[in-house]
XYZ file of C-alpha atoms in Angstrom:
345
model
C 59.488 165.881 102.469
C 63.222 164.843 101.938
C 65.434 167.683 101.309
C 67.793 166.704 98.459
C 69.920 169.334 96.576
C 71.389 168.366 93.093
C 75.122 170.111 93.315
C 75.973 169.223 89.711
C 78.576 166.784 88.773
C 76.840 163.956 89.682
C 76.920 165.190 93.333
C 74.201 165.492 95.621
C 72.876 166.314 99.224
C 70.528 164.722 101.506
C 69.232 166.197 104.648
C 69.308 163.790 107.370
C 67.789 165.289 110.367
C 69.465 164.685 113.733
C 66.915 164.131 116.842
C 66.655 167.105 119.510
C 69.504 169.204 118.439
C 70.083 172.585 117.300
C 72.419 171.982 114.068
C 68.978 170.005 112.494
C 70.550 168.103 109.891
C 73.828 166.483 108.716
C 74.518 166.845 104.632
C 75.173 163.855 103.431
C 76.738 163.650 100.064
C 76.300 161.266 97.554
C 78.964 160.674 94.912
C 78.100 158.906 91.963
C 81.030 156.432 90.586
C 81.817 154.257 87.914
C 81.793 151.419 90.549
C 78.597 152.491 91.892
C 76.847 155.611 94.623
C 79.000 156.379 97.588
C 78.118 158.359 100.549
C 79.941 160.664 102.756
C 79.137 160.714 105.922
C 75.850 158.790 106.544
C 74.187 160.855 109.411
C 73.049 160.299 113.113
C 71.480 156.244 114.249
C 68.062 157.192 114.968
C 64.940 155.322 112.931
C 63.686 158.818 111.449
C 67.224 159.701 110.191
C 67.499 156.086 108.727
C 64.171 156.587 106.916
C 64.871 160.096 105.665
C 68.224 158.905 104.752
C 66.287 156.084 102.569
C 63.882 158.318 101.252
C 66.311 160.591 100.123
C 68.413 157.946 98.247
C 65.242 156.897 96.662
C 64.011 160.076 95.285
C 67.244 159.969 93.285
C 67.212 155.959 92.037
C 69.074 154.742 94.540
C 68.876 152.129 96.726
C 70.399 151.858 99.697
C 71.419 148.389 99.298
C 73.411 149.397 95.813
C 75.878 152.229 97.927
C 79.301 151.063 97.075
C 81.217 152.848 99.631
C 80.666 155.442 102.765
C 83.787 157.838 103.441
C 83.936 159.341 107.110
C 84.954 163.084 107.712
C 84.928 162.344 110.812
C 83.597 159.347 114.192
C 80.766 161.891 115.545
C 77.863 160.162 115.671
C 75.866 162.894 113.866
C 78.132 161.303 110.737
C 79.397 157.990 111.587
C 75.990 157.027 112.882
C 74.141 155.414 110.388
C 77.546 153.694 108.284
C 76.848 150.041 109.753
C 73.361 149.985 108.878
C 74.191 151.221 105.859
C 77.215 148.530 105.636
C 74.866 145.434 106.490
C 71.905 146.612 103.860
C 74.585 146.857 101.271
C 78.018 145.346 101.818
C 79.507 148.806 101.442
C 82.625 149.313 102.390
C 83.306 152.355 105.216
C 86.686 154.657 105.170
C 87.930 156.390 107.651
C 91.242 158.037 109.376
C 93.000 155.790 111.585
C 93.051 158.270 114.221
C 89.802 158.878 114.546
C 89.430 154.563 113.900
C 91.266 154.520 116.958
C 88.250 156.769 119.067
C 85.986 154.402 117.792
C 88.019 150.909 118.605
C 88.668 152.473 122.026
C 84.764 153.672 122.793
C 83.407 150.010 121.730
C 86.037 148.235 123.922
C 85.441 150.329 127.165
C 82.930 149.351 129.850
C 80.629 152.179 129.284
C 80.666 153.654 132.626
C 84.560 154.346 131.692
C 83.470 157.084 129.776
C 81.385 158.730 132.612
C 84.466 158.385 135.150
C 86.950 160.235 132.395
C 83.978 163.240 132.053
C 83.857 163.308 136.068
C 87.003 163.333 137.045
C 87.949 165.481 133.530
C 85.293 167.847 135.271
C 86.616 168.132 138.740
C 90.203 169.142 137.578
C 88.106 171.941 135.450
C 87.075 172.990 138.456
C 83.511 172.066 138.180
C 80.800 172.895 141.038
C 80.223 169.784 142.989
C 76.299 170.399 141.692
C 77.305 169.653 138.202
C 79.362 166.738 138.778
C 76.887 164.603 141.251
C 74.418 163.992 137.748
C 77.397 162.069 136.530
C 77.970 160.298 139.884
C 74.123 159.373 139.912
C 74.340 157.963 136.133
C 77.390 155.871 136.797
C 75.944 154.455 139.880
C 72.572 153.874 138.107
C 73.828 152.204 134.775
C 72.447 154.564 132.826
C 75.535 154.733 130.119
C 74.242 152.354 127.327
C 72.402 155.535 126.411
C 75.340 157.625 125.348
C 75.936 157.493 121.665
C 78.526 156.468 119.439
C 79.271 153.372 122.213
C 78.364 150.363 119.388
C 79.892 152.461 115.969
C 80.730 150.592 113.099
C 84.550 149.977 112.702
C 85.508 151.368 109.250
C 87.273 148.653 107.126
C 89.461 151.248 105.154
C 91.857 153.727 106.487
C 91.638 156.935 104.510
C 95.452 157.735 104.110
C 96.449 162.140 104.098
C 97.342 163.554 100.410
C 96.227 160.542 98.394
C 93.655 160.048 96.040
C 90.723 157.342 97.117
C 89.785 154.344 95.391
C 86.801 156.178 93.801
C 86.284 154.794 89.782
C 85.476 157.654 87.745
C 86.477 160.324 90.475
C 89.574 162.631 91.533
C 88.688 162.746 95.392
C 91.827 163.558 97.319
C 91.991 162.929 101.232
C 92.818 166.177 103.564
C 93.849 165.742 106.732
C 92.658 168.667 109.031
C 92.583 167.461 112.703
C 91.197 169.903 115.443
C 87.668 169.077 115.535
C 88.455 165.603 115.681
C 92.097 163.941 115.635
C 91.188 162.367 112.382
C 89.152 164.809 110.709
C 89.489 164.866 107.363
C 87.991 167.142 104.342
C 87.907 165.617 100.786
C 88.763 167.423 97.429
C 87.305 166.582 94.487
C 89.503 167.504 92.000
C 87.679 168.305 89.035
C 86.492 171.007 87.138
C 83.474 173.044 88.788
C 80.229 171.456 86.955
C 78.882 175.563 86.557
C 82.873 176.211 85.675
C 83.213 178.582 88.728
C 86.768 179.916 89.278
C 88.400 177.764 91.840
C 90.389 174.124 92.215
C 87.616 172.058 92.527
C 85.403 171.837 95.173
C 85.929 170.446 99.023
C 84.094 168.349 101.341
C 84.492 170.357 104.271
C 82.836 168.292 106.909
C 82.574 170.641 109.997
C 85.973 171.412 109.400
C 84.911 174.740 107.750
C 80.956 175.485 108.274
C 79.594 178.979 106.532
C 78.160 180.669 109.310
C 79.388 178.455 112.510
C 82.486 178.334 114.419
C 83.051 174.580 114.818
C 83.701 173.353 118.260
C 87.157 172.911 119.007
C 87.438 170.994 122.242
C 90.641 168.298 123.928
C 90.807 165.196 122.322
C 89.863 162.366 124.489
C 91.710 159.180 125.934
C 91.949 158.065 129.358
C 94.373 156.377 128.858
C 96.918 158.984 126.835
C 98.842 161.686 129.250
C 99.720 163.384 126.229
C 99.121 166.688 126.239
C 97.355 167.682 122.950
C 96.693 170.892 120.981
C 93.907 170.706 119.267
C 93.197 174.525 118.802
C 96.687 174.459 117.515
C 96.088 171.569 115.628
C 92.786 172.933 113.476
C 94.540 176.880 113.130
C 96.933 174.523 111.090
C 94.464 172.713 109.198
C 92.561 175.586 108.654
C 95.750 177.697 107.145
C 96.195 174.867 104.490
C 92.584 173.901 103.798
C 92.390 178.077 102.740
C 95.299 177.280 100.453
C 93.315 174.987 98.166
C 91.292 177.592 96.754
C 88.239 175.483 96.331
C 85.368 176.993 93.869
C 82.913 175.340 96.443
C 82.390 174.194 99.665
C 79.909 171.505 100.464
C 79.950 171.049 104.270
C 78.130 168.856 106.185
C 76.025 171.339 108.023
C 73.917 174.647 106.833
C 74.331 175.221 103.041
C 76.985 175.027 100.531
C 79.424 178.431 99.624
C 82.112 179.790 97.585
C 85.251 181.384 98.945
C 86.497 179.172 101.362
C 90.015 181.431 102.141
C 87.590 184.575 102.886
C 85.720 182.098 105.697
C 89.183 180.789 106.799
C 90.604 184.135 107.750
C 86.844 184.863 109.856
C 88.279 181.700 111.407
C 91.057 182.731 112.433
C 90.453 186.216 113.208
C 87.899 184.639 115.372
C 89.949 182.727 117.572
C 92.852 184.830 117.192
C 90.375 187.427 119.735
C 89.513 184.835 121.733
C 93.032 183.955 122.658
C 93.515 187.743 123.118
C 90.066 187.601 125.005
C 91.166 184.900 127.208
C 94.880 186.446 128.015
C 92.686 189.365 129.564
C 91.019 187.162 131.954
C 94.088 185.603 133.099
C 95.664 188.087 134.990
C 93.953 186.537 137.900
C 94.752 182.963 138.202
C 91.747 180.863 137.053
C 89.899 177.554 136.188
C 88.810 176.279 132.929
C 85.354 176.225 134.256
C 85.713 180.235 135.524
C 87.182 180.629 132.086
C 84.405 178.903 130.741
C 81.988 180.914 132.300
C 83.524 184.332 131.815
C 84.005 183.519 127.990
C 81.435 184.998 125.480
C 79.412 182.518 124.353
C 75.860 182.340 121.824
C 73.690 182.971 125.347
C 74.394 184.095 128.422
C 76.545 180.849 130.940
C 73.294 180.602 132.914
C 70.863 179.856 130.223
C 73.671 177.105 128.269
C 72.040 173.595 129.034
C 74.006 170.734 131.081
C 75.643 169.566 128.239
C 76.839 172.587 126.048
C 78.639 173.405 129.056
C 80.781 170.357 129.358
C 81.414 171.109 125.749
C 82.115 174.896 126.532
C 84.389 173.899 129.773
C 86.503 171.089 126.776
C 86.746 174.570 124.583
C 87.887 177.019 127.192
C 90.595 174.047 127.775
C 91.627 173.959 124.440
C 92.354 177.408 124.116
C 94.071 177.122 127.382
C 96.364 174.720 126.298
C 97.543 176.829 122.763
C 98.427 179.856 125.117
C 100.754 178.056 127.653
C 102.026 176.448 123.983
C 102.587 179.863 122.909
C 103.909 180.654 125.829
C 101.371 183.661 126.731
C 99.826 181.582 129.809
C 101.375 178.546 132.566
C 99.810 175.911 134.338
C 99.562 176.893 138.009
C 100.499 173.074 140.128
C 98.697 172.065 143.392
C 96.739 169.955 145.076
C 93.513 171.060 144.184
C 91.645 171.954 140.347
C 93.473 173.012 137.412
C 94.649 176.678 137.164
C 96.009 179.232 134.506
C 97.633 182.559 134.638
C 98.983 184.882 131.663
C 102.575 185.635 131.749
């Protein structure tokens, strides 16, 4: 049975399951319009997702083919997935930031095995065991990187631009930009009256900008080809501060459930990384990796029970609290020949 949630306001959720992974499900939302249903977010490319996507859409009237339009919070594949089938069954049109456009030009013009390279070499400077590495080494040499997702995702054909309203008949839905998670993250406001008339401005599309119960993962924003040196903790502490100045009535995220009091969960936020930094400056008065960072960090399960591929994830985290303490000042890059170092100062 499709899980659908009627929100009010002519706003509803649908949840789309995504295969083998812990979150379950990605919300999507459907937004009815005077021009016709649009979605945001569409969910994870997998044939069961598609069909309880479907499903979902018909149990409230719709068909797929009559979606108007699919706004993107954000390129992960667990939302951006499904927006080109959903674009060739019904000429929708798909928005989305250009920085986060730019991820997904970049990923379909690489040679796959590009990809693979960046995460090896990414993980070497971590200081990654050679142990870890040598699966990467075997699945370049073998080919095996059509595989990965998100290579083939649909290139939007809108660019949502920060602060304005969309082209939404019928609808107030203002575009927020809150990089961190993403470069082109964005949450959307719909700003109208609360259909139950709870206290608040309206109520926000949070994405996984702002999740009720998990700490979104916060990791470096990635380009081989761009030395720049980013700050994405930085980046979403920022986006955080002036999502939690909104004062939504409601948040409808894309994961878990739907809640009120969005400033009370942004100041968990950034209490929560606020003792991680502190955490982290602790560690550092012996020089070390990200990857002895990573492991020495407290994380849902002990380092030796996290799976292969949390812990690339958990290595790109460590980094990007890394980089906001030497940007504070608090920690500096050690140089030399060999992996990537830190130390507090």
């Amino acid at each position: 049975m499709t899980q659908v949630t009627d929100h009010g306001g002519g706003v509803w959720s649908i949840e789309v399951p995504i295969p083998d992974n812990p979150l379950g499900h990605t919300l999507v939302h459907l937004l009815d319009t005077d021009r016709g249903p649009v979605l945001i977010d569409t969910g994870w490319d997998d044939p069961t997702s598609w069909d309880t996507l479907t499903a979902g859409l018909g149990s409230l009237g719709v068909s797929v083919t009559a979606i108007h339009g699919v706004v993107i919070t954000h390129h992960h594949p667990d939302h951006h997935g499904l927006s080109g089938q959903v674009r060739d069954a019904s000429g929708a049109w798909i928005a989305m930031h250009a920085a986060d456009s730019t991820v997904v030009r970049r990923t379909r013009d690489a040679e796959p095995g590009l990809w693979l390279e960046y995460l090896t070499d990414k993980l070497t400077r971590a200081g990654a065991p050679d142990e870890h590495i040598e699966p990467l080494r075997a699945a370049r040499a073998s080919g095996r990187t059509r595989t990965l997702p998100g290579l083939r995702a649909a290139l939007p054909d809108r660019e949502i631009v920060p602060g304005e309203l969309l082209d939404l008949a019928g609808r107030r839905l203002r575009a927020i930009w809150t990089p961190g998670h993403t470069p082109g993250h964005v949450c959307l406001h719909l700003e109208e009256t609360h259909p139950a008339n709870r206290p608040g401005n309206g109520r926000l599309f949070s994405g996984d900008h702002l999740l009720p119960e998990i700490t979104p993962h916060i990791g470096l924003y990635e380009d081989p080809d761009d030395t720049t040196v980013t700050d994405p903790l930085g980046d979403y502490l920022d986006s955080l501060e002036r999502v939690g100045r909104l004062g939504p009535a409601e948040v409808l995220p894309a994961h878990q459930y739907a809640f009120p009091d969005a400033a009370s969960r942004v100041r968990e936020l950034l209490a929560h990384h606020a003792e991680r930094l502190t955490g982290l400056l602790a560690l550092l008065a012996e020089p070390l990796t990200p990857w002895q960072v990573a492991e020495r960090m407290e994380w849902n399960r002990p380092w030796e029970q996290i799976p292969y591929g949390s812990r690339n994830i958990a290595v790109s985290e460590a980094e990007a609290h890394l980089r906001r303490l030497v940007k504070l000042g608090r920690a500096e890059v050690l140089s030399g020949s060999g992996p990537t170092t830190y130390l507090a100062v």
